[in-house]
């Protein structure tokens, strides 16, 4: 099957490498005989229903390569989560423009959109190949070893905590860093990869996969502070109590929800501030500082994993190959091969769409506040080459003269 | 004068390159004939009065080079601001250990400590050379073109805003990024160096050198949002109203103060959250997100200016040369030569100590919400080589079929 026109779009939160996948699709599609036009939709599915399309066939290969290395979604993204009626609108536009292949780069909400559009086309007996290309810093797609975008964000988090640990060692106190991740703690857990020496932070890691108890948290912090004279803590924005209520909700009553019904956990420093107040007030520690890593962890220009870049490019290329030469729709997944190589597979859309992966138990230490060596082995090769390293002076104490 | 023993210490907030200055002192001092021991004080002046000293003569040159490339203060730092009695204690320890040269790497508080200790030594007719080595991400030392540590932090801020702008363009809304800088807006102004295309953010920059008026701020945001459909804003943590009251104080009643009597502006996301609430409530814009860059901007492992590294190393080396071959105490300053080269000078301690530089008027646009080209020309060479660049797709609109 060789369609004359194909369409690609980007959905959900931007990442450091989502443009690699876009460019992988465009360059691979342009080399296929019979493809006349490669269209891009501006701002995801919203751009499709509004017929806000651009012709990527007119873009130079050189500029496409430069865009590939640029973070965030070059076509623009959207938070829209299409229902059936919305997907029917999408399909209507694809038909009108005689689109033969539809590629949507996004997370599990986006994969569900692809699934519905695929079903629409089949019901209408319209020849449309629909491929979901994975992307999310949360690493929460089922069926994949990991998702493009996660390794680069994980690298940012690891480098941030490596630096925050050095800062905290220089001016001791308690440091709380809040990391993105509503249901999956992978990105918060990546903070552990910033540790080098045995007494380095993060000393405590709180994941949404475990219940967060404020009293136990304070006991943990107190014990760590007593042991090291300081304490660096990584906290997922999604931590919740036993009933599933976000810890942040206990602070702020009126929380914003997006179109998916999700509470807004990002874009506010409230959780870090709340936890710092608890530590100051209940433990009497004076120097307590909190940071919320916010949008920097997914958008910072200049922190990227080269492994992530390569894989994001390849899932785009593989998507086109499966669409051109295969006979079914699907979602591209990354498989781990050896220590470490990546391979790819096309999963049924129904196996991925709308499902959420969380951290496996084998990755979380029994204490619930640390990761396992299995997780370190899992994540380290994904962070890529050239990870900066931290060094310290060796202690050679000078004998006291006055206070002997 | 060739003292047998010298002492070096680090004070104030850590930076990405303060260890370069430390290592510059140690390596330069170790090659001078007659120098037997190079001591370091743990955690600045506090380590001196506690006789908590380490012998850096026993450290390998190789490890010193690795430590130099590591951010934060390898000897540990302190927020103590010594008064006369404290400085007398310092002097007592220096005498007891027969220290002939005292180097203190820090900001304007640290330079004042060096000044007082220098006066103590002169009054006691004790041969002590006292040199202040500049360091501060705030760039607020008088007499220097700029201070070591600022260029690397500025680079982090520029790269952060470059990425945040891309993210904001992909998912339009209002983004507020709060940057460190109590009195001097240099670091916040560095956000402007993240702009590439004419419509890139930051669209608005608020500096502590100008009075912040909430109503005018809302008018600015409204006009920018109307023009671009989005708005990226850089805000200094030190913004204040006409009476000098920090805008943050209007939110939080009970603010922590440090030993210098300074209000705690860092380590809390409150200012960003407050401004976001104002925009949501008063302008009715739905997607408003705030980040507080916090400690990442001074400690992130893996974002450094090579120009800053070189200069931080050299101010350490020059300090030792002036102490060995010169005849007076002083503060090392960087002078700008050409487009761009650096030169160094030893200023009298009294010319620097306790004084604060703020942004010159020529660097601030008449609007008060942007920088001038003079500032861009000033800052760009300091950011160093290998600055990441952002690229975008060129618009080639596809003709509408359904909605013609």
mmCIF file of C-alpha atoms in Angstrom, chain B residues 44 72 97 167 213 238 289 299 303 318-319 383:
data_model
loop_
_atom_site.group_PDB
_atom_site.id
_atom_site.type_symbol
_atom_site.label_atom_id
_atom_site.label_comp_id
_atom_site.label_asym_id
_atom_site.label_seq_id
_atom_site.Cartn_x
_atom_site.Cartn_y
_atom_site.Cartn_z
ATOM 1 C CA UNK B 44 33.904 28.955 55.519
ATOM 2 C CA UNK B 72 28.949 23.740 44.694
ATOM 3 C CA UNK B 97 48.279 28.057 62.932
ATOM 4 C CA UNK B 167 7.002 24.337 25.651
ATOM 5 C CA UNK B 213 2.975 47.338 40.117
ATOM 6 C CA UNK B 238 13.259 40.393 44.551
ATOM 7 C CA UNK B 289 1.744 27.855 34.968
ATOM 8 C CA UNK B 299 23.725 23.869 41.391
ATOM 9 C CA UNK B 303 25.270 23.391 32.751
ATOM 10 C CA UNK B 318 45.813 35.762 40.266
ATOM 11 C CA UNK B 319 44.884 36.054 43.943
ATOM 12 C CA UNK B 383 27.731 32.324 28.336
#
